[in-house]
mmCIF file of C-alpha atoms in Angstrom:
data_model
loop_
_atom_site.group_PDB
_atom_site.id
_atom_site.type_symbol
_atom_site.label_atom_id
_atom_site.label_comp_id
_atom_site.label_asym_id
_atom_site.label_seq_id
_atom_site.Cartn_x
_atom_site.Cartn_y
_atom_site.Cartn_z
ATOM 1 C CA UNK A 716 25.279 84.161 -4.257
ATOM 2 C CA UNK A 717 23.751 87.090 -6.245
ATOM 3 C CA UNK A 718 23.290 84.329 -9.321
ATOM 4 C CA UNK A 719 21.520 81.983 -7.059
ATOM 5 C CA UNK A 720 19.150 84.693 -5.583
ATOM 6 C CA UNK A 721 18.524 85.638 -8.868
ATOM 7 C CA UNK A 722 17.789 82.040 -9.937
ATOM 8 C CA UNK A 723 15.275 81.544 -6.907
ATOM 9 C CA UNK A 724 12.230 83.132 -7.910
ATOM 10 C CA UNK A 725 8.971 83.230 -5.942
ATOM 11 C CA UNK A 726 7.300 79.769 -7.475
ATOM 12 C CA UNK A 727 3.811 79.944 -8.748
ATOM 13 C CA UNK A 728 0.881 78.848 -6.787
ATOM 14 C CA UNK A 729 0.661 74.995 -6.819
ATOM 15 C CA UNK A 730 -3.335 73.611 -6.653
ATOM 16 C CA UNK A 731 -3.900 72.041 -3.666
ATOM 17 C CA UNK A 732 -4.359 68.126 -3.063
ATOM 18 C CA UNK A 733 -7.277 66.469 -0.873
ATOM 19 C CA UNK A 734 -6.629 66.268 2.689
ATOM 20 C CA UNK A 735 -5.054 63.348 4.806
ATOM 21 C CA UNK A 736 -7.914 61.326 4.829
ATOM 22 C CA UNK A 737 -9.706 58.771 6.715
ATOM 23 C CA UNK A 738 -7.592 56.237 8.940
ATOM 24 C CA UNK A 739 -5.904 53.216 7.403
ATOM 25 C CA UNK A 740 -7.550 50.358 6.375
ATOM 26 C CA UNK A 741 -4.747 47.375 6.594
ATOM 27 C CA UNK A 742 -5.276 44.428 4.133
ATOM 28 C CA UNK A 743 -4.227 40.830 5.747
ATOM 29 C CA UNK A 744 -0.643 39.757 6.048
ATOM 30 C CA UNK A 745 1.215 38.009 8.233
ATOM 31 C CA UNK A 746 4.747 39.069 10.551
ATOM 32 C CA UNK A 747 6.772 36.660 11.229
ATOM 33 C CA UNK A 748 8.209 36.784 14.711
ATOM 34 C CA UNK A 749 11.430 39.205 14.740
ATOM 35 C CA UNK A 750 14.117 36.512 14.739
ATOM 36 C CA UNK A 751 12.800 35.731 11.493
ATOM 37 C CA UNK A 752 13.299 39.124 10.047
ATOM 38 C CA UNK A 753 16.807 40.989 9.528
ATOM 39 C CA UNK A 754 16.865 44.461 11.464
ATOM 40 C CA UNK A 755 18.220 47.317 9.720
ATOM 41 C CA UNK A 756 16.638 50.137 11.658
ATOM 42 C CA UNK A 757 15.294 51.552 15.141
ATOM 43 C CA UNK A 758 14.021 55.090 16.112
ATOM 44 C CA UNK A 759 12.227 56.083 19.700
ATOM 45 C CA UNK A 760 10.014 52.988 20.672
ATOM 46 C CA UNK A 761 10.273 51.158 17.418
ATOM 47 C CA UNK A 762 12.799 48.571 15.333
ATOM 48 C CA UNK A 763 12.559 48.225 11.905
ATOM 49 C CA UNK A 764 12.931 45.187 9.580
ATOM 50 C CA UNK A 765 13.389 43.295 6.488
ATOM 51 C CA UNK A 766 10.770 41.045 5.813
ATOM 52 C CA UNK A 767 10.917 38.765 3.004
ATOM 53 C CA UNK A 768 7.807 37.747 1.024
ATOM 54 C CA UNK A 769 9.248 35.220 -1.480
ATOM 55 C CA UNK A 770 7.733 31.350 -0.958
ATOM 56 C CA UNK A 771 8.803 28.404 -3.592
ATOM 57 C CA UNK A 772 7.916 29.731 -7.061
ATOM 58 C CA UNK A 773 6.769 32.844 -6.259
ATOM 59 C CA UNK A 774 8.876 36.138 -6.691
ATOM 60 C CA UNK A 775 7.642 39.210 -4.498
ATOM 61 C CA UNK A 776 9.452 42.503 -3.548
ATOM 62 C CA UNK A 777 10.596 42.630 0.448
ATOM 63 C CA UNK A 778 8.465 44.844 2.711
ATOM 64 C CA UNK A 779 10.122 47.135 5.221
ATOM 65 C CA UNK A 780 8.149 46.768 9.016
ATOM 66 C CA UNK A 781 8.328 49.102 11.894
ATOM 67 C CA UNK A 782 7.558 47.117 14.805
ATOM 68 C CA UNK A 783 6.980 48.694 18.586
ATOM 69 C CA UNK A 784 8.802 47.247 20.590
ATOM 70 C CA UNK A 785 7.744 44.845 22.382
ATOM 71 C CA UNK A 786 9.702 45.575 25.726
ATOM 72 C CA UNK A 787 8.293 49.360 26.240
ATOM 73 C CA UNK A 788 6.141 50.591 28.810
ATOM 74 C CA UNK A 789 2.349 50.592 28.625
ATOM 75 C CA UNK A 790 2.404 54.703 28.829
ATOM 76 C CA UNK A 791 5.671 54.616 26.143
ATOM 77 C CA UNK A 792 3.976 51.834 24.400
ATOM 78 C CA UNK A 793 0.604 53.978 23.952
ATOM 79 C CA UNK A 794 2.721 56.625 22.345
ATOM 80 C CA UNK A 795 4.714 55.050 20.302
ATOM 81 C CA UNK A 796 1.050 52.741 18.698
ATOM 82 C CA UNK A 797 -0.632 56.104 18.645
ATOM 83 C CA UNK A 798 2.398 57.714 16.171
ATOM 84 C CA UNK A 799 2.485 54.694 14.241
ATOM 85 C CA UNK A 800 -1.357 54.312 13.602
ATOM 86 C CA UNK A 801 -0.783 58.044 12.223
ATOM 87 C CA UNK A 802 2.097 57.828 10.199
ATOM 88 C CA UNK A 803 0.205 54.584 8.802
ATOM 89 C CA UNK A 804 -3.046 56.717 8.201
ATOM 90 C CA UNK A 805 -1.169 59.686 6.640
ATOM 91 C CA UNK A 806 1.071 57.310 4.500
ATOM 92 C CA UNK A 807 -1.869 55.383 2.946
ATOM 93 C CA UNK A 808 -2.911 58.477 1.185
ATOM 94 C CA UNK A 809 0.537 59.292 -0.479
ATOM 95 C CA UNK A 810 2.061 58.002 -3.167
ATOM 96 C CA UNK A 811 4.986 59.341 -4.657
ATOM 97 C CA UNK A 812 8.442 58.027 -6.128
ATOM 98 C CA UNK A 813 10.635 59.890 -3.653
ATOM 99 C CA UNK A 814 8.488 58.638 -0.489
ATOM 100 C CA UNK A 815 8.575 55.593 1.020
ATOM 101 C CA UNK A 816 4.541 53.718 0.029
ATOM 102 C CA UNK A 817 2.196 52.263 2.586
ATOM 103 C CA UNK A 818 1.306 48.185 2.731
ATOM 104 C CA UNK A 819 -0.371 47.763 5.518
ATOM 105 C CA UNK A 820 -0.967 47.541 9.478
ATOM 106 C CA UNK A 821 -1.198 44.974 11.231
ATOM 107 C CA UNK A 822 -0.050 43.474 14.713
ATOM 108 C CA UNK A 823 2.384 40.485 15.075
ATOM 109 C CA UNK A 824 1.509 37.139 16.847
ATOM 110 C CA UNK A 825 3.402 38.812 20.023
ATOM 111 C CA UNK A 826 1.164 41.972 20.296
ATOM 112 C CA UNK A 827 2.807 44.307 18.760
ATOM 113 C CA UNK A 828 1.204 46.839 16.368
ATOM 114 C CA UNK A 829 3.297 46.805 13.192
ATOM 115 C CA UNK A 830 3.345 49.402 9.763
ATOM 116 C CA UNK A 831 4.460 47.482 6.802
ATOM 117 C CA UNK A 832 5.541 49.640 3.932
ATOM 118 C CA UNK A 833 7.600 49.621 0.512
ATOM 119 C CA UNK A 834 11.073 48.247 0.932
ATOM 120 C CA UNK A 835 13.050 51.859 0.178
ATOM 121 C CA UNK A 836 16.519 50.425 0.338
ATOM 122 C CA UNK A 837 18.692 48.945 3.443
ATOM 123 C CA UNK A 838 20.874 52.076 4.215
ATOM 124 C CA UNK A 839 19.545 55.413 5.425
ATOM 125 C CA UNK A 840 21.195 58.360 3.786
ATOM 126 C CA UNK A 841 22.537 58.713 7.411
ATOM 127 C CA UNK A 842 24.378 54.865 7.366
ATOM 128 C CA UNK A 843 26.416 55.859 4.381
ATOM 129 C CA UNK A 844 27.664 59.109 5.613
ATOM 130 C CA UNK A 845 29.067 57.208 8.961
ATOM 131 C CA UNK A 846 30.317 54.917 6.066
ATOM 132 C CA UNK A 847 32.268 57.354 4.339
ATOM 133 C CA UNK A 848 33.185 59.268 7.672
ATOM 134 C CA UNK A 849 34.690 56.016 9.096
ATOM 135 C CA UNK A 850 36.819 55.390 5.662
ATOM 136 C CA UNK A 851 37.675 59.305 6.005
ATOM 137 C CA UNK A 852 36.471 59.467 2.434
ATOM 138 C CA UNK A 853 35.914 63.197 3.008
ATOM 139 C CA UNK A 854 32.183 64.998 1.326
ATOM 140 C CA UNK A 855 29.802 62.930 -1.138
ATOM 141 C CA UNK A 856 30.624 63.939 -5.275
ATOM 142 C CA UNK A 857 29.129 67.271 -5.941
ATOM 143 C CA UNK A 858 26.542 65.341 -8.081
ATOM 144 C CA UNK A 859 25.591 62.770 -6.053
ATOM 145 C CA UNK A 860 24.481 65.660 -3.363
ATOM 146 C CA UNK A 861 22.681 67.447 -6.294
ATOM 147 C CA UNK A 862 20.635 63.894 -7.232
ATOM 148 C CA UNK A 863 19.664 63.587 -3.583
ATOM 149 C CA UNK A 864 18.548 66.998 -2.999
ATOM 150 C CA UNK A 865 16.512 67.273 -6.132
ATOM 151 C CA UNK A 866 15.117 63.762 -4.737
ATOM 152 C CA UNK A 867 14.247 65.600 -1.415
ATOM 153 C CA UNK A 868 12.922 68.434 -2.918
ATOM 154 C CA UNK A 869 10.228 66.606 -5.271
ATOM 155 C CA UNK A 870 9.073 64.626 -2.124
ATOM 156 C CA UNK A 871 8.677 67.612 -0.353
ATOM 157 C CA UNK A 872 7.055 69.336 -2.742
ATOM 158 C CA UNK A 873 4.176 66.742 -3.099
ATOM 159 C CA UNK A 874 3.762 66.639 0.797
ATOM 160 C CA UNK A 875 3.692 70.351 1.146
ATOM 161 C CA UNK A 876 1.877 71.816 -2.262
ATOM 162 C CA UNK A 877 -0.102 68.922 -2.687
ATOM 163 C CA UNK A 878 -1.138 66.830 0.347
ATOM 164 C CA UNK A 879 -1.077 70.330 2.596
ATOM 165 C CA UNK A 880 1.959 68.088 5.033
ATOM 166 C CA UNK A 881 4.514 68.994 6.478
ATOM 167 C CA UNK A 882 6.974 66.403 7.201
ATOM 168 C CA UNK A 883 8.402 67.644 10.711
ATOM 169 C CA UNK A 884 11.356 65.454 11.056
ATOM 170 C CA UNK A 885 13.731 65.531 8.334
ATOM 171 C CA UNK A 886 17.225 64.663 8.367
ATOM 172 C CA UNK A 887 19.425 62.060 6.966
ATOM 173 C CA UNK A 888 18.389 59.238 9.340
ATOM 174 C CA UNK A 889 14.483 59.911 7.339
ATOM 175 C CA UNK A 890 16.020 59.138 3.941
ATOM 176 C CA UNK A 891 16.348 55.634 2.641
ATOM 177 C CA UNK A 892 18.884 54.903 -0.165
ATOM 178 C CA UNK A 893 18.508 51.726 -2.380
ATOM 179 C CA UNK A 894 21.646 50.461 -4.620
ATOM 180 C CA UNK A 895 24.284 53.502 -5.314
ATOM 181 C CA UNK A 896 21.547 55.894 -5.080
ATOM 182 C CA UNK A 897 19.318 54.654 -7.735
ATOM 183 C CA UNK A 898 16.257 55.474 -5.404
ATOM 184 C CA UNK A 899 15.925 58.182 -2.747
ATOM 185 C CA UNK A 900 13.038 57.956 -0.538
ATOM 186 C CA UNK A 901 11.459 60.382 2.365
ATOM 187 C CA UNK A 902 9.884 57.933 5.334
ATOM 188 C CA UNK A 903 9.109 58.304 8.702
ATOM 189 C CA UNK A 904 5.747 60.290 8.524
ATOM 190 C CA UNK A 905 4.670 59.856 11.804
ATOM 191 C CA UNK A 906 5.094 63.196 13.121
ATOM 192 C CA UNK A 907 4.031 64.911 10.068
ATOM 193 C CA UNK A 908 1.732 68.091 10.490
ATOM 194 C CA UNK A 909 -1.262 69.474 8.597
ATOM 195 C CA UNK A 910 -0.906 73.002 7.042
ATOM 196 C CA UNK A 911 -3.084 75.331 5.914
ATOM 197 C CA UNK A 912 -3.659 77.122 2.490
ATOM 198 C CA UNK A 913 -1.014 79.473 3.524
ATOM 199 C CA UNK A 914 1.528 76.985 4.198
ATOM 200 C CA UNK A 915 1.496 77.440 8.029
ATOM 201 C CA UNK A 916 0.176 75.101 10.284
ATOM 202 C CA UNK A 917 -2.939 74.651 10.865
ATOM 203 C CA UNK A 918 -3.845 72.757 13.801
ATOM 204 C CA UNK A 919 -3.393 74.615 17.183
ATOM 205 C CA UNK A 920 -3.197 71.188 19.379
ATOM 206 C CA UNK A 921 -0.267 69.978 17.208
ATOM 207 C CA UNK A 922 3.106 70.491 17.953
ATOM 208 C CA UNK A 923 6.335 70.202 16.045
ATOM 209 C CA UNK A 924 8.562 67.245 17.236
ATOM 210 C CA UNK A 925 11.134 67.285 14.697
ATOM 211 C CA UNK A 926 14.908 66.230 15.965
ATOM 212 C CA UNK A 927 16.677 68.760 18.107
ATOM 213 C CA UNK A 928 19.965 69.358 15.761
ATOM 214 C CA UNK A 929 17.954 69.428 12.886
ATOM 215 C CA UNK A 930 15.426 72.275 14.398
ATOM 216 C CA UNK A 931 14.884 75.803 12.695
ATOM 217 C CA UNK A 932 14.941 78.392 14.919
ATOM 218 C CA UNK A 933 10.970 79.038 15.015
ATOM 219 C CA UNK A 934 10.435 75.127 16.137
ATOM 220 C CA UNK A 935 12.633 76.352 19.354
ATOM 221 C CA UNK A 936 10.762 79.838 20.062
ATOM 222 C CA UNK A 937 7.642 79.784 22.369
ATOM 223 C CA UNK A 938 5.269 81.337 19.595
ATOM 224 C CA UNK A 939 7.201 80.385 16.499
ATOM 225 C CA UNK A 940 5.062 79.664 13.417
ATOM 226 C CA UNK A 941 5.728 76.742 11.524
ATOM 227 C CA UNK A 942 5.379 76.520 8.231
ATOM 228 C CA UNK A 943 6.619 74.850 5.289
ATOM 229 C CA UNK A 944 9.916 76.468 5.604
ATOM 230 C CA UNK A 945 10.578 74.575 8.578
ATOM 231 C CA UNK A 946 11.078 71.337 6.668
ATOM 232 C CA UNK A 947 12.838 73.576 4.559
ATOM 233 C CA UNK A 948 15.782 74.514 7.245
ATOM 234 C CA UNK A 949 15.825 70.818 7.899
ATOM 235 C CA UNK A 950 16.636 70.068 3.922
ATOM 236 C CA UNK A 951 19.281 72.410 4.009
ATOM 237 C CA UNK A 952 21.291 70.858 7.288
ATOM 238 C CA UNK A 953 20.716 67.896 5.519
ATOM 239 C CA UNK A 954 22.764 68.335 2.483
ATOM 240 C CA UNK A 955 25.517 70.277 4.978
ATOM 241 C CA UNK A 956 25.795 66.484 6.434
ATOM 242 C CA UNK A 957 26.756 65.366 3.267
ATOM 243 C CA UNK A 958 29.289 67.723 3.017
ATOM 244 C CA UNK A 959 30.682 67.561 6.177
ATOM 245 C CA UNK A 960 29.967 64.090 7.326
ATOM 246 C CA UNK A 961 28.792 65.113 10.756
ATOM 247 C CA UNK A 962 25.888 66.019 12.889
ATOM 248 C CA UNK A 963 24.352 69.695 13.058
ATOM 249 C CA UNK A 964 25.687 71.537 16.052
ATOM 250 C CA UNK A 965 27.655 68.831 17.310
ATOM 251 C CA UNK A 966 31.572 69.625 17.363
ATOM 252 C CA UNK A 967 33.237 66.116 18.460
ATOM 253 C CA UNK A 968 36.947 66.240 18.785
ATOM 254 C CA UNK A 969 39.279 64.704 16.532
ATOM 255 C CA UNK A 970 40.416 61.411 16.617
ATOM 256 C CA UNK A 971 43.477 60.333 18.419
ATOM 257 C CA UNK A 972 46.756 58.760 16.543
ATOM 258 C CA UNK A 973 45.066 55.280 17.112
ATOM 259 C CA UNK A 974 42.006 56.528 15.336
ATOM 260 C CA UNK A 975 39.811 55.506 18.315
ATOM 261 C CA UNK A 976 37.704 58.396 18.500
ATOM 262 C CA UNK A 977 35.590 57.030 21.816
ATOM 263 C CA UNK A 978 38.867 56.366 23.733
ATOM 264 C CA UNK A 979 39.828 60.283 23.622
ATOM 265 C CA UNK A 980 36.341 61.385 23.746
ATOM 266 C CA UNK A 981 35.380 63.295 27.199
ATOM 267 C CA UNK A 982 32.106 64.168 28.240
ATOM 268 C CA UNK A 983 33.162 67.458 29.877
ATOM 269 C CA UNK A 984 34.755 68.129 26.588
ATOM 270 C CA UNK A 985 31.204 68.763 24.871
ATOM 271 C CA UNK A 986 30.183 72.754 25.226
ATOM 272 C CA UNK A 987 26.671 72.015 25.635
ATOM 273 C CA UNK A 988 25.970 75.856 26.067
ATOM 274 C CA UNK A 989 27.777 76.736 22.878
ATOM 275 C CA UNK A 990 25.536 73.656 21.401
ATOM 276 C CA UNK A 991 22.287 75.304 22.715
ATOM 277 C CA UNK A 992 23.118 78.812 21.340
ATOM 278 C CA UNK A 993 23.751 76.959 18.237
ATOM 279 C CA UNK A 994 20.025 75.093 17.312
ATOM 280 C CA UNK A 995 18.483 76.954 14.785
ATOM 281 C CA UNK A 996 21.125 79.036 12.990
ATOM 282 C CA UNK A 997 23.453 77.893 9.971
ATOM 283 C CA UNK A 998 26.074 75.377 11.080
ATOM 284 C CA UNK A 999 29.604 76.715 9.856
ATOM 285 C CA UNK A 1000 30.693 75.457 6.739
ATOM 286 C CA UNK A 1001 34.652 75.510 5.551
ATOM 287 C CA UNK A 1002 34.085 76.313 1.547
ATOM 288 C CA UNK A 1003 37.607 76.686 1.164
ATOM 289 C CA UNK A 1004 37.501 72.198 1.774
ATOM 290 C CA UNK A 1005 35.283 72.142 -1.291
ATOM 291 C CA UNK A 1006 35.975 72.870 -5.404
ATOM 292 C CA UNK A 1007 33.497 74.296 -7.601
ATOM 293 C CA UNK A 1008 31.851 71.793 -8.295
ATOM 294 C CA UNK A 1009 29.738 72.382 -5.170
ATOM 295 C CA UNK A 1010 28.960 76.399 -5.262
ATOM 296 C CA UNK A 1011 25.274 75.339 -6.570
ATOM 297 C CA UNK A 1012 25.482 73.220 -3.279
ATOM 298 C CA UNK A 1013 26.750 75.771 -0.984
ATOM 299 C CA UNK A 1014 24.407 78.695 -2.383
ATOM 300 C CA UNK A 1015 21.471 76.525 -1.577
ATOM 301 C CA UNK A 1016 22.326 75.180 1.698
ATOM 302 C CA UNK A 1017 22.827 79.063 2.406
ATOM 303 C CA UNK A 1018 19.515 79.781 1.465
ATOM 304 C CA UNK A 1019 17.930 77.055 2.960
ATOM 305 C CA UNK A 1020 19.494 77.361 6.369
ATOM 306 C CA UNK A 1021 18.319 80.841 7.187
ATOM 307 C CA UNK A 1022 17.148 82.199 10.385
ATOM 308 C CA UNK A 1023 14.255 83.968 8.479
ATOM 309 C CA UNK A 1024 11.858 81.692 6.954
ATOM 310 C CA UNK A 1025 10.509 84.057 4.273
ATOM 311 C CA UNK A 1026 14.502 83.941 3.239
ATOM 312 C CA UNK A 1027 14.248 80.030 2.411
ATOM 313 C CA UNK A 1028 13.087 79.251 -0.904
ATOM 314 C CA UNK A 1029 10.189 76.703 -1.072
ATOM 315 C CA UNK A 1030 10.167 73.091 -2.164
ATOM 316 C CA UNK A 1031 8.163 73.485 -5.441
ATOM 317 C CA UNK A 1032 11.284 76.566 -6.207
ATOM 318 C CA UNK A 1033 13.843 73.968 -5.331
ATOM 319 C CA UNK A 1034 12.572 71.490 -7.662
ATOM 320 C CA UNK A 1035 11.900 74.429 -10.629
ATOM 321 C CA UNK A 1036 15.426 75.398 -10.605
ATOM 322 C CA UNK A 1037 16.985 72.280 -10.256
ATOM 323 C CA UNK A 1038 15.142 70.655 -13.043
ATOM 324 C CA UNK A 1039 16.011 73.837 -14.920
ATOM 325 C CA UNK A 1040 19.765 72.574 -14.448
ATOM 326 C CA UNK A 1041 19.350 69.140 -15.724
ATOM 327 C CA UNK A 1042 20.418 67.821 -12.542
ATOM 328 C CA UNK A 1043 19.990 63.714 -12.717
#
């Protein structure tokens, strides 16, 4: 630890970018109706899918589309449209290689207000550790962890140093993965915050959504700032997923000797005061499961997954170090 505290250094002060910007603009395309498309994801109010965009002779990259569903209510609906036109007008103004890029909005034939954006691979970062859970293959290669969390951390570091953005909800479910990780993309900007030149914040109205196992401990307190370092925390549980193939917070039991893990699974089993207590502190980690090749791993996760914010490093010092390493 004393090696890694030494190696994170207070970064140097990163100019600042140009603000979010006006609301999207959508250029024309057509949806075709969802049985037309292949699904690959959902979240809260929305499915998203594949759509293809390759007629006779002509060769064009796939589009990802987040559709609201169709079969919400007009008050869920009116949320859901409201979060999408956002994360559409936030995600028009970025581009970077490690976050998913903005095509356009639009609504289908049925209604529905769709956000089409770059095709960032089929599998969340979250598919492939059920994947590997499910095949017992035990924690990603040491390497592979390192590739996505320098990945992460140069997203993040655009968002935060230089679009003034926090991201507010990330986890592994956020991160899309194309091929064997040949590209490693942030989406899902639709709850993403504006912050200030101090890193913090900066609208009083807004609130931080985020996902309740992935929550730092500020994000939980009545008069908790949020800052930077909040996406921060969220990083760090993030990369303790990938070592331990499971969800912050959440001990399941084993599985029984028919490896049926719902069968033996009991509700009244779950400690859901010991789960409570548990948000916003540093999930346990058994080190003695992993070799060496993960102590950069483990020393970050540690530092990311603090209590105190001002103990997390930030983005920009994530990405310095890492680089230093030669990490690929």
């Amino acid at each position: 630890m004393e090696k890694a505290e030494s190696s994170f250094k207070t970064p140097r002060k990163v100019e600042r970018g140009r603000s979010l910007g006006p609301s999207a603009q959508s250029p024309s395309f057509a949806v075709p109706a969802s049985p037309f498309m292949k699904k690959f994801g959902y979240g809260t109010g929305v499915t998203v899918y594949l759509m293809k965009r390759s007629p006779k002779g002509l060769s064009h990259s796939p589009w990802a589309v987040k559709k609201v569903n169709k079969q919400c209510d007009k008050s869920s609906k009116s949320l859901y449209e409201s979060r999408l036109n956002n994360e559409a007008r936030i995600l028009k103004n970025l581009q970077h290689p490690n976050i998913v890029g903005y095509r356009g909005l639009t609504k289908a034939k049925d209604g529905s207000l769709c956000l089409a954006m770059e095709y960032g691979g089929e599998k969340s970062l979250n598919n492939l550790i059920e994947e590997r859970s499910e095949k017992k293959l035990g924690p990603f290669p040491a390497h592979t962890i390192l590739k996505v969390a320098l990945s992460m951390a140069r997203g993040l570091k655009y968002l935060h140093n230089d679009k003034n953005i926090l991201h507010g909800d990330i986890k592994s479910t956020n991160i899309v993965i194309k091929g064997d990780f040949e590209s490693i993309k942030i989406c899902d900007v639709g709850v993403s915050l504006p912050l200030d030149e101090n890193m913090i914040m900066s609208d009083p109205d807004s609130y931080y959504v985020g996902t309740e196992s992935w929550k730092p401990k500020e994000a939980l307190e009545e008069f908790g700032v949020i800052s930077d370092k909040s996406d921060i925390y969220a990083f760090g549980l993030t990369l303790w997923e990938m070592m331990t193939l499971s969800i912050p917070h959440v001990d399941l039991p084993p599985e029984n000797d028919n490896g049926d893990e719902e069968d033996s699974f009991d509700e009244d089993d779950f400690d859901e005061d010991a789960y409570y207590e548990a948000l916003g502190t540093r999930p346990a980690l058994n080190v003695d499961e992993l070799d060496d090749s993960y102590q950069r791993i483990i020393e970050l996760f540690f530092m990311c997954s603090s209590e105190d914010p001002k103990e997390r490093p930030s983005a920009a010092l994530i990405v310095e170090v890492l680089e230093a390493e030669n990490i690929q």
